[in-house]
Amino acid sequence: MTTRVTTEMRRPHGLWSSSWIFVLAASTAAVGLNNFWQFPLLAGEHGGAAFIVVYFIFVLLLAFPLMVAEVLIGRIGRKSPVYSLHLISLHFKSTPLWSLLGWLSIITILLLLASLSVVGGWVIAYFVRSSAGVFSGLTESGVNSIFYQFVEDPEKQLFWLGLFVFMTTAVVARGLKGGLQPMIKYTAPALFALLLVLLVYSIVYGDFVDAANYFLHPDFSKLKVEGIIKAFTHAFFSLGVGIGVMLMYGAFLKEEASIPRLSLYTAGIDTIIGIVAGLIIFSILFATGIEVGSHADLIFRKVPLALEEMKFGQVATAVFYATLLLVVWLSA
């Protein structure tokens, strides 16, 4: 029985072509809209760099080891979360009930995908609208009107939701080598390039100095117990650990790859993108004097209004939503 289980656990079914492709896949899966609308707001509210330091400590001490364990389980099992945990429990003569955790992770991922797909549809719609110049010349009430009319129209939302789900399914249905890996190989570098373009734009045309002082200046007087708790929870949520995502990506990882090293790279990239996103958003808002919103309000009302008041606003708005589109697509 043990020999059969071990052989089945090692049965190959396609591997990442290189360790760096895995890092790109894992980091872009971890990076989501929360890097753009939650992490910057949390850091700005709870002491800037003081919050970031505490957050990264939690990443290193808690989220990082959990990610290493999750990727390792995936590489050992070489299957889905359900079957990997089932085979490992058989191999170590443990209770088969461990596979229930695999089912729980799949249900959790599907629920997260459902909510992500809704917002992904919003991002596609806003990318199309910004590219067509819909936001040009609009006042705050005009931008707000577009948002509320959109979210209150179920037919429009269903169309954009369906388009996003189709885009995601079209990649996943082609498997690792035919779909996911080529997509990550080209779109992940494109995402980093667009982020660099937005960062340069925010430095040249935004209020980058005030944004950096607000976002990166350590003010431990603002870091209360609430901020520490939020740093703790965001460390887990940002890396996407504990729900089976990294387990599935680890199932395709080569045997010789160093899981701790690659996991550390993934955590570092995720954190860096969150910091860059915060600098971009605060630079844009501070340059136009627009108040910081919250979550969807920030991304879909405040940012387009601010960008349209700046130089090359229409192009910058389209680039911003193109960046968000790659973020949600890669995460999905």
Tab-separated table of N, CA and C in Angstrom, residues 7-163:
chain	number	residue	atom	x	y	z
A	7	THR	N	4.160	5.962	-5.186
A	7	THR	CA	4.252	6.062	-6.647
A	7	THR	C	3.194	6.998	-7.204
A	8	GLU	N	1.992	6.895	-6.680
A	8	GLU	CA	0.899	7.744	-7.162
A	8	GLU	C	1.153	9.205	-6.812
A	9	MET	N	1.744	9.455	-5.648
A	9	MET	CA	2.049	10.819	-5.240
A	9	MET	C	3.097	11.436	-6.155
A	10	ARG	N	3.988	10.617	-6.725
A	10	ARG	CA	5.074	11.132	-7.547
A	10	ARG	C	4.743	11.146	-9.034
A	11	ARG	N	3.546	10.736	-9.397
A	11	ARG	CA	3.195	10.676	-10.808
A	11	ARG	C	3.225	12.074	-11.410
A	12	PRO	N	4.044	12.320	-12.446
A	12	PRO	CA	4.160	13.672	-13.004
A	12	PRO	C	2.946	14.061	-13.843
A	13	HIS	N	2.605	15.304	-13.825
A	13	HIS	CA	1.500	15.799	-14.652
A	13	HIS	C	1.794	17.214	-15.137
A	14	GLY	N	3.052	17.476	-15.445
A	14	GLY	CA	3.445	18.791	-15.925
A	14	GLY	C	4.052	19.615	-14.801
A	15	LEU	N	5.140	20.307	-15.102
A	15	LEU	CA	5.840	21.108	-14.104
A	15	LEU	C	6.105	22.506	-14.632
A	16	TRP	N	6.285	23.463	-13.711
A	16	TRP	CA	6.710	24.790	-14.114
A	16	TRP	C	8.051	24.675	-14.828
A	17	SER	N	8.228	25.414	-15.919
A	17	SER	CA	9.449	25.286	-16.710
A	17	SER	C	10.684	25.784	-15.971
A	18	SER	N	10.509	26.691	-15.017
A	18	SER	CA	11.637	27.201	-14.236
A	18	SER	C	11.131	27.687	-12.884
A	19	SER	N	12.063	27.894	-11.976
A	19	SER	CA	11.696	28.390	-10.651
A	19	SER	C	11.133	29.800	-10.724
A	20	TRP	N	11.644	30.598	-11.667
A	20	TRP	CA	11.186	31.983	-11.766
A	20	TRP	C	9.764	32.069	-12.306
A	21	ILE	N	9.378	31.120	-13.150
A	21	ILE	CA	7.988	31.084	-13.598
A	21	ILE	C	7.078	30.803	-12.403
A	22	PHE	N	7.514	29.906	-11.521
A	22	PHE	CA	6.744	29.646	-10.305
A	22	PHE	C	6.634	30.902	-9.453
A	23	VAL	N	7.747	31.631	-9.295
A	23	VAL	CA	7.726	32.864	-8.494
A	23	VAL	C	6.758	33.877	-9.105
A	24	LEU	N	6.806	34.029	-10.432
A	24	LEU	CA	5.879	34.943	-11.099
A	24	LEU	C	4.434	34.502	-10.892
A	25	ALA	N	4.206	33.190	-11.010
A	25	ALA	CA	2.853	32.666	-10.836
A	25	ALA	C	2.359	32.882	-9.408
A	26	ALA	N	3.181	32.527	-8.434
A	26	ALA	CA	2.769	32.629	-7.036
A	26	ALA	C	2.610	34.078	-6.597
A	27	SER	N	3.530	34.934	-7.019
A	27	SER	CA	3.459	36.340	-6.596
A	27	SER	C	2.285	37.059	-7.234
A	28	THR	N	2.018	36.786	-8.519
A	28	THR	CA	0.880	37.445	-9.160
A	28	THR	C	-0.441	36.860	-8.686
A	29	ALA	N	-0.425	35.606	-8.214
A	29	ALA	CA	-1.629	35.047	-7.592
A	29	ALA	C	-1.887	35.724	-6.252
A	30	ALA	N	-0.803	36.033	-5.531
A	30	ALA	CA	-0.939	36.692	-4.227
A	30	ALA	C	-1.337	38.157	-4.381
A	31	VAL	N	-0.756	38.820	-5.383
A	31	VAL	CA	-1.076	40.232	-5.617
A	31	VAL	C	-2.516	40.340	-6.108
A	32	GLY	N	-3.283	41.160	-5.481
A	32	GLY	CA	-4.666	41.377	-5.888
A	32	GLY	C	-5.040	42.835	-5.714
A	33	LEU	N	-6.314	43.115	-5.858
A	33	LEU	CA	-6.762	44.497	-5.707
A	33	LEU	C	-6.527	45.020	-4.301
A	34	ASN	N	-6.401	44.107	-3.320
A	34	ASN	CA	-6.128	44.566	-1.961
A	34	ASN	C	-4.778	45.265	-1.854
A	35	ASN	N	-3.845	44.948	-2.740
A	35	ASN	CA	-2.578	45.677	-2.769
A	35	ASN	C	-2.786	47.124	-3.191
A	36	PHE	N	-3.900	47.393	-3.880
A	36	PHE	CA	-4.174	48.737	-4.379
A	36	PHE	C	-5.179	49.487	-3.513
A	37	TRP	N	-6.124	48.772	-2.874
A	37	TRP	CA	-7.133	49.536	-2.142
A	37	TRP	C	-7.181	49.238	-0.647
A	38	GLN	N	-6.514	48.194	-0.194
A	38	GLN	CA	-6.529	47.920	1.244
A	38	GLN	C	-5.183	48.200	1.898
A	39	PHE	N	-4.115	47.633	1.339
A	39	PHE	CA	-2.783	47.820	1.938
A	39	PHE	C	-2.402	49.297	2.047
A	40	PRO	N	-2.540	50.112	0.984
A	40	PRO	CA	-2.191	51.536	1.120
A	40	PRO	C	-3.035	52.259	2.172
A	41	LEU	N	-4.340	51.965	2.218
A	41	LEU	CA	-5.213	52.623	3.181
A	41	LEU	C	-4.854	52.231	4.606
A	42	LEU	N	-4.563	50.947	4.827
A	42	LEU	CA	-4.182	50.489	6.163
A	42	LEU	C	-2.875	51.143	6.609
A	43	ALA	N	-1.890	51.172	5.711
A	43	ALA	CA	-0.604	51.772	6.061
A	43	ALA	C	-0.747	53.262	6.326
A	44	GLY	N	-1.515	53.956	5.485
A	44	GLY	CA	-1.700	55.392	5.678
A	44	GLY	C	-2.420	55.720	6.972
A	45	GLU	N	-3.351	54.870	7.359
A	45	GLU	CA	-4.142	55.121	8.565
A	45	GLU	C	-3.405	54.764	9.841
A	46	HIS	N	-2.497	53.783	9.763
A	46	HIS	CA	-1.877	53.247	10.986
A	46	HIS	C	-0.368	53.484	11.049
A	47	GLY	N	0.070	54.626	10.587
A	47	GLY	CA	1.454	55.009	10.849
A	47	GLY	C	2.441	54.805	9.731
A	48	GLY	N	1.975	54.603	8.497
A	48	GLY	CA	2.883	54.511	7.355
A	48	GLY	C	3.850	53.346	7.470
A	49	ALA	N	5.136	53.679	7.467
A	49	ALA	CA	6.175	52.644	7.516
A	49	ALA	C	6.126	51.847	8.805
A	50	ALA	N	5.579	52.429	9.870
A	50	ALA	CA	5.441	51.677	11.122
A	50	ALA	C	4.541	50.466	10.904
A	51	PHE	N	3.431	50.675	10.206
A	51	PHE	CA	2.528	49.570	9.879
A	51	PHE	C	3.209	48.578	8.945
A	52	ILE	N	3.938	49.087	7.948
A	52	ILE	CA	4.590	48.219	6.961
A	52	ILE	C	5.624	47.320	7.633
A	53	VAL	N	6.374	47.866	8.583
A	53	VAL	CA	7.391	47.082	9.293
A	53	VAL	C	6.739	45.951	10.084
A	54	VAL	N	5.686	46.287	10.834
A	54	VAL	CA	4.991	45.263	11.624
A	54	VAL	C	4.373	44.217	10.708
A	55	TYR	N	3.780	44.684	9.598
A	55	TYR	CA	3.190	43.766	8.618
A	55	TYR	C	4.245	42.790	8.094
A	56	PHE	N	5.413	43.296	7.740
A	56	PHE	CA	6.442	42.422	7.167
A	56	PHE	C	7.000	41.469	8.216
A	57	ILE	N	7.018	41.876	9.463
A	57	ILE	CA	7.436	40.961	10.535
A	57	ILE	C	6.471	39.783	10.622
A	58	PHE	N	5.178	40.076	10.549
A	58	PHE	CA	4.179	39.005	10.562
A	58	PHE	C	4.309	38.114	9.321
A	59	VAL	N	4.639	38.715	8.189
A	59	VAL	CA	4.850	37.930	6.973
A	59	VAL	C	5.991	36.940	7.180
A	60	LEU	N	7.117	37.426	7.715
A	60	LEU	CA	8.302	36.581	7.867
A	60	LEU	C	8.106	35.507	8.940
A	61	LEU	N	7.461	35.870	10.044
A	61	LEU	CA	7.357	34.946	11.170
A	61	LEU	C	6.196	33.963	11.055
A	62	LEU	N	5.126	34.349	10.372
A	62	LEU	CA	3.923	33.527	10.353
A	62	LEU	C	3.478	33.129	8.945
A	63	ALA	N	3.240	34.115	8.083
A	63	ALA	CA	2.706	33.804	6.755
A	63	ALA	C	3.729	33.067	5.892
A	64	PHE	N	4.987	33.469	5.969
A	64	PHE	CA	6.043	32.832	5.171
A	64	PHE	C	6.215	31.350	5.510
A	65	PRO	N	6.330	30.964	6.794
A	65	PRO	CA	6.420	29.520	7.095
A	65	PRO	C	5.198	28.744	6.636
A	66	LEU	N	4.015	29.345	6.762
A	66	LEU	CA	2.809	28.667	6.312
A	66	LEU	C	2.822	28.469	4.804
A	67	MET	N	3.332	29.455	4.081
A	67	MET	CA	3.439	29.334	2.624
A	67	MET	C	4.416	28.213	2.255
A	68	VAL	N	5.545	28.152	2.947
A	68	VAL	CA	6.520	27.090	2.696
A	68	VAL	C	5.871	25.718	2.912
A	69	ALA	N	5.140	25.565	4.009
A	69	ALA	CA	4.480	24.293	4.310
A	69	ALA	C	3.441	23.949	3.247
A	70	GLU	N	2.691	24.952	2.799
A	70	GLU	CA	1.633	24.705	1.822
A	70	GLU	C	2.219	24.285	0.475
A	71	VAL	N	3.263	24.984	0.032
A	71	VAL	CA	3.913	24.621	-1.235
A	71	VAL	C	4.534	23.235	-1.135
A	72	LEU	N	5.127	22.922	0.013
A	72	LEU	CA	5.744	21.611	0.216
A	72	LEU	C	4.705	20.493	0.142
A	73	ILE	N	3.556	20.684	0.779
A	73	ILE	CA	2.488	19.685	0.713
A	73	ILE	C	2.051	19.472	-0.736
A	74	GLY	N	1.955	20.574	-1.477
A	74	GLY	CA	1.569	20.466	-2.880
A	74	GLY	C	2.589	19.694	-3.697
A	75	ARG	N	3.864	19.960	-3.460
A	75	ARG	CA	4.906	19.261	-4.224
A	75	ARG	C	4.962	17.780	-3.854
A	76	ILE	N	4.720	17.453	-2.602
A	76	ILE	CA	4.724	16.044	-2.193
A	76	ILE	C	3.519	15.315	-2.794
A	77	GLY	N	2.353	15.930	-2.708
A	77	GLY	CA	1.145	15.262	-3.167
A	77	GLY	C	0.996	15.236	-4.669
A	78	ARG	N	1.421	16.317	-5.370
A	78	ARG	CA	1.334	16.399	-6.840
A	78	ARG	C	-0.098	16.284	-7.358
A	79	LYS	N	-1.073	16.648	-6.519
A	79	LYS	CA	-2.477	16.521	-6.911
A	79	LYS	C	-3.235	17.764	-6.473
A	80	SER	N	-4.560	17.679	-6.560
A	80	SER	CA	-5.424	18.740	-6.048
A	80	SER	C	-5.319	18.780	-4.524
A	81	PRO	N	-5.795	19.864	-3.883
A	81	PRO	CA	-5.748	19.890	-2.410
A	81	PRO	C	-6.423	18.693	-1.770
A	82	VAL	N	-7.556	18.267	-2.333
A	82	VAL	CA	-8.282	17.125	-1.754
A	82	VAL	C	-7.451	15.850	-1.851
A	83	TYR	N	-6.974	15.556	-3.054
A	83	TYR	CA	-6.289	14.280	-3.268
A	83	TYR	C	-4.877	14.287	-2.692
A	84	SER	N	-4.215	15.453	-2.692
A	84	SER	CA	-2.884	15.528	-2.081
A	84	SER	C	-2.956	15.200	-0.599
A	85	LEU	N	-3.888	15.827	0.100
A	85	LEU	CA	-4.020	15.559	1.537
A	85	LEU	C	-4.470	14.130	1.792
A	86	HIS	N	-5.291	13.601	0.898
A	86	HIS	CA	-5.741	12.207	1.044
A	86	HIS	C	-4.563	11.237	0.906
A	87	LEU	N	-3.736	11.432	-0.116
A	87	LEU	CA	-2.605	10.541	-0.349
A	87	LEU	C	-1.559	10.649	0.760
A	88	ILE	N	-1.314	11.874	1.207
A	88	ILE	CA	-0.322	12.056	2.273
A	88	ILE	C	-0.807	11.419	3.573
A	89	SER	N	-2.091	11.550	3.864
A	89	SER	CA	-2.624	10.919	5.083
A	89	SER	C	-2.528	9.396	5.003
A	90	LEU	N	-2.724	8.822	3.791
A	90	LEU	CA	-2.554	7.380	3.628
A	90	LEU	C	-1.090	6.978	3.792
A	91	HIS	N	-0.204	7.782	3.227
A	91	HIS	CA	1.222	7.462	3.287
A	91	HIS	C	1.727	7.434	4.731
A	92	PHE	N	1.252	8.371	5.541
A	92	PHE	CA	1.702	8.451	6.930
A	92	PHE	C	0.738	7.755	7.895
A	93	LYS	N	-0.209	6.972	7.302
A	93	LYS	CA	-1.159	6.191	8.093
A	93	LYS	C	-1.912	7.061	9.092
A	94	SER	N	-2.304	8.235	8.621
A	94	SER	CA	-3.074	9.164	9.441
A	94	SER	C	-4.541	9.087	9.041
A	95	THR	N	-5.380	9.852	9.681
A	95	THR	CA	-6.809	9.820	9.385
A	95	THR	C	-7.092	10.382	7.985
A	96	PRO	N	-7.926	9.752	7.197
A	96	PRO	CA	-8.272	10.257	5.865
A	96	PRO	C	-9.130	11.519	5.910
A	97	LEU	N	-9.550	11.912	7.102
A	97	LEU	CA	-10.377	13.112	7.231
A	97	LEU	C	-9.617	14.386	6.859
A	98	TRP	N	-8.271	14.279	6.739
A	98	TRP	CA	-7.498	15.437	6.297
A	98	TRP	C	-7.973	15.938	4.937
A	99	SER	N	-8.512	15.043	4.111
A	99	SER	CA	-8.976	15.459	2.786
A	99	SER	C	-10.135	16.446	2.869
A	100	LEU	N	-10.830	16.478	4.017
A	100	LEU	CA	-11.910	17.449	4.192
A	100	LEU	C	-11.378	18.879	4.143
A	101	LEU	N	-10.145	19.068	4.611
A	101	LEU	CA	-9.530	20.393	4.512
A	101	LEU	C	-9.334	20.784	3.051
A	102	GLY	N	-9.043	19.793	2.211
A	102	GLY	CA	-8.903	20.065	0.787
A	102	GLY	C	-10.212	20.535	0.174
A	103	TRP	N	-11.309	19.874	0.552
A	103	TRP	CA	-12.625	20.309	0.069
A	103	TRP	C	-12.952	21.715	0.561
A	104	LEU	N	-12.604	21.973	1.818
A	104	LEU	CA	-12.860	23.305	2.379
A	104	LEU	C	-12.082	24.380	1.629
A	105	SER	N	-10.824	24.075	1.262
A	105	SER	CA	-10.015	25.047	0.526
A	105	SER	C	-10.601	25.315	-0.858
A	106	ILE	N	-11.110	24.281	-1.517
A	106	ILE	CA	-11.700	24.460	-2.846
A	106	ILE	C	-12.962	25.324	-2.766
A	107	ILE	N	-13.796	25.065	-1.758
A	107	ILE	CA	-15.008	25.876	-1.581
A	107	ILE	C	-14.633	27.339	-1.322
A	108	THR	N	-13.609	27.546	-0.470
A	108	THR	CA	-13.165	28.907	-0.160
A	108	THR	C	-12.657	29.614	-1.407
A	109	ILE	N	-11.857	28.902	-2.201
A	109	ILE	CA	-11.307	29.494	-3.419
A	109	ILE	C	-12.410	29.866	-4.402
A	110	LEU	N	-13.417	29.007	-4.532
A	110	LEU	CA	-14.527	29.295	-5.439
A	110	LEU	C	-15.315	30.523	-4.977
A	111	LEU	N	-15.499	30.664	-3.672
A	111	LEU	CA	-16.187	31.838	-3.149
A	111	LEU	C	-15.378	33.105	-3.406
A	112	LEU	N	-14.064	33.011	-3.197
A	112	LEU	CA	-13.204	34.169	-3.479
A	112	LEU	C	-13.204	34.504	-4.964
A	113	LEU	N	-13.182	33.469	-5.810
A	113	LEU	CA	-13.214	33.692	-7.257
A	113	LEU	C	-14.507	34.367	-7.675
A	114	ALA	N	-15.605	34.005	-7.038
A	114	ALA	CA	-16.895	34.617	-7.379
A	114	ALA	C	-16.876	36.119	-7.131
A	115	SER	N	-16.386	36.525	-5.959
A	115	SER	CA	-16.331	37.958	-5.657
A	115	SER	C	-15.285	38.660	-6.512
A	116	LEU	N	-14.158	38.001	-6.752
A	116	LEU	CA	-13.118	38.591	-7.582
A	116	LEU	C	-13.603	38.788	-9.010
A	117	SER	N	-14.406	37.867	-9.511
A	117	SER	CA	-14.902	37.961	-10.879
A	117	SER	C	-15.844	39.144	-11.059
A	118	VAL	N	-16.618	39.443	-10.033
A	118	VAL	CA	-17.501	40.615	-10.099
A	118	VAL	C	-16.671	41.884	-10.257
A	119	VAL	N	-15.665	42.034	-9.396
A	119	VAL	CA	-14.816	43.219	-9.466
A	119	VAL	C	-13.983	43.205	-10.750
A	120	GLY	N	-13.579	42.006	-11.195
A	120	GLY	CA	-12.863	41.896	-12.460
A	120	GLY	C	-13.687	42.420	-13.619
A	121	GLY	N	-14.992	42.134	-13.590
A	121	GLY	CA	-15.887	42.675	-14.605
A	121	GLY	C	-15.941	44.189	-14.554
A	122	TRP	N	-15.966	44.740	-13.350
A	122	TRP	CA	-15.934	46.202	-13.201
A	122	TRP	C	-14.672	46.780	-13.839
A	123	VAL	N	-13.539	46.130	-13.584
A	123	VAL	CA	-12.261	46.642	-14.090
A	123	VAL	C	-12.236	46.636	-15.623
A	124	ILE	N	-12.751	45.554	-16.232
A	124	ILE	CA	-12.802	45.510	-17.696
A	124	ILE	C	-13.664	46.653	-18.224
A	125	ALA	N	-14.824	46.840	-17.612
A	125	ALA	CA	-15.728	47.902	-18.050
A	125	ALA	C	-15.073	49.269	-17.911
A	126	TYR	N	-14.362	49.496	-16.835
A	126	TYR	CA	-13.711	50.793	-16.634
A	126	TYR	C	-12.516	50.974	-17.564
A	127	PHE	N	-11.844	49.885	-17.897
A	127	PHE	CA	-10.756	49.980	-18.866
A	127	PHE	C	-11.295	50.403	-20.237
A	128	VAL	N	-12.400	49.791	-20.645
A	128	VAL	CA	-13.018	50.151	-21.922
A	128	VAL	C	-13.498	51.600	-21.894
A	129	ARG	N	-14.136	52.008	-20.819
A	129	ARG	CA	-14.642	53.374	-20.710
A	129	ARG	C	-13.511	54.405	-20.687
A	130	SER	N	-12.461	54.116	-19.942
A	130	SER	CA	-11.347	55.060	-19.866
A	130	SER	C	-10.603	55.159	-21.190
A	131	SER	N	-10.476	54.050	-21.902
A	131	SER	CA	-9.822	54.065	-23.210
A	131	SER	C	-10.633	54.878	-24.221
A	132	ALA	N	-11.960	54.876	-24.064
A	132	ALA	CA	-12.831	55.628	-24.971
A	132	ALA	C	-12.986	57.084	-24.552
A	133	GLY	N	-12.365	57.488	-23.441
A	133	GLY	CA	-12.433	58.878	-23.005
A	133	GLY	C	-13.722	59.253	-22.306
A	134	VAL	N	-14.432	58.282	-21.746
A	134	VAL	CA	-15.713	58.557	-21.099
A	134	VAL	C	-15.558	59.485	-19.895
A	135	PHE	N	-14.426	59.397	-19.187
A	135	PHE	CA	-14.244	60.196	-17.976
A	135	PHE	C	-13.726	61.603	-18.250
A	136	SER	N	-13.352	61.895	-19.476
A	136	SER	CA	-12.761	63.195	-19.806
A	136	SER	C	-13.746	64.328	-19.536
A	137	GLY	N	-13.308	65.306	-18.758
A	137	GLY	CA	-14.113	66.495	-18.501
A	137	GLY	C	-15.215	66.318	-17.487
A	138	LEU	N	-15.321	65.150	-16.867
A	138	LEU	CA	-16.399	64.916	-15.910
A	138	LEU	C	-16.070	65.519	-14.550
A	139	THR	N	-17.098	66.000	-13.882
A	139	THR	CA	-16.961	66.462	-12.507
A	139	THR	C	-17.102	65.276	-11.558
A	140	GLU	N	-16.996	65.549	-10.270
A	140	GLU	CA	-17.129	64.481	-9.281
A	140	GLU	C	-18.503	63.816	-9.361
A	141	SER	N	-19.541	64.615	-9.542
A	141	SER	CA	-20.885	64.051	-9.640
A	141	SER	C	-21.030	63.186	-10.886
A	142	GLY	N	-20.341	63.565	-11.977
A	142	GLY	CA	-20.397	62.775	-13.204
A	142	GLY	C	-19.729	61.430	-13.045
A	143	VAL	N	-18.567	61.404	-12.400
A	143	VAL	CA	-17.855	60.148	-12.156
A	143	VAL	C	-18.670	59.254	-11.220
A	144	ASN	N	-19.242	59.863	-10.179
A	144	ASN	CA	-20.074	59.098	-9.246
A	144	ASN	C	-21.297	58.511	-9.946
A	145	SER	N	-21.890	59.302	-10.855
A	145	SER	CA	-23.071	58.851	-11.578
A	145	SER	C	-22.764	57.636	-12.440
A	146	ILE	N	-21.597	57.655	-13.107
A	146	ILE	CA	-21.207	56.501	-13.930
A	146	ILE	C	-21.067	55.254	-13.072
A	147	PHE	N	-20.462	55.395	-11.910
A	147	PHE	CA	-20.244	54.234	-11.041
A	147	PHE	C	-21.570	53.664	-10.541
A	148	TYR	N	-22.444	54.526	-10.034
A	148	TYR	CA	-23.691	54.032	-9.463
A	148	TYR	C	-24.623	53.465	-10.527
A	149	GLN	N	-24.652	54.092	-11.706
A	149	GLN	CA	-25.477	53.552	-12.789
A	149	GLN	C	-24.978	52.174	-13.220
A	150	PHE	N	-23.666	52.003	-13.170
A	150	PHE	CA	-23.089	50.726	-13.590
A	150	PHE	C	-23.406	49.624	-12.593
A	151	VAL	N	-23.141	49.863	-11.301
A	151	VAL	CA	-23.302	48.805	-10.297
A	151	VAL	C	-24.769	48.494	-10.043
A	152	GLU	N	-25.663	49.392	-10.430
A	152	GLU	CA	-27.089	49.147	-10.238
A	152	GLU	C	-27.759	48.562	-11.468
A	153	ASP	N	-26.979	48.259	-12.500
A	153	ASP	CA	-27.519	47.674	-13.727
A	153	ASP	C	-27.107	46.205	-13.786
A	154	PRO	N	-27.993	45.269	-13.442
A	154	PRO	CA	-27.605	43.847	-13.391
A	154	PRO	C	-27.229	43.279	-14.757
A	155	GLU	N	-27.842	43.760	-15.836
A	155	GLU	CA	-27.529	43.231	-17.161
A	155	GLU	C	-26.100	43.582	-17.570
A	156	LYS	N	-25.701	44.826	-17.342
A	156	LYS	CA	-24.329	45.228	-17.661
A	156	LYS	C	-23.331	44.449	-16.814
A	157	GLN	N	-23.618	44.333	-15.524
A	157	GLN	CA	-22.702	43.610	-14.638
A	157	GLN	C	-22.581	42.151	-15.056
A	158	LEU	N	-23.689	41.540	-15.456
A	158	LEU	CA	-23.654	40.142	-15.872
A	158	LEU	C	-22.801	39.965	-17.123
A	159	PHE	N	-22.886	40.919	-18.046
A	159	PHE	CA	-22.084	40.835	-19.270
A	159	PHE	C	-20.589	40.898	-18.953
A	160	TRP	N	-20.184	41.889	-18.171
A	160	TRP	CA	-18.755	42.044	-17.875
A	160	TRP	C	-18.254	40.927	-16.976
A	161	LEU	N	-19.102	40.466	-16.051
A	161	LEU	CA	-18.754	39.309	-15.223
A	161	LEU	C	-18.525	38.083	-16.095
A	162	GLY	N	-19.437	37.843	-17.029
A	162	GLY	CA	-19.301	36.694	-17.924
A	162	GLY	C	-18.048	36.765	-18.768
A	163	LEU	N	-17.706	37.976	-19.219
A	163	LEU	CA	-16.491	38.143	-20.015
A	163	LEU	C	-15.244	37.822	-19.194
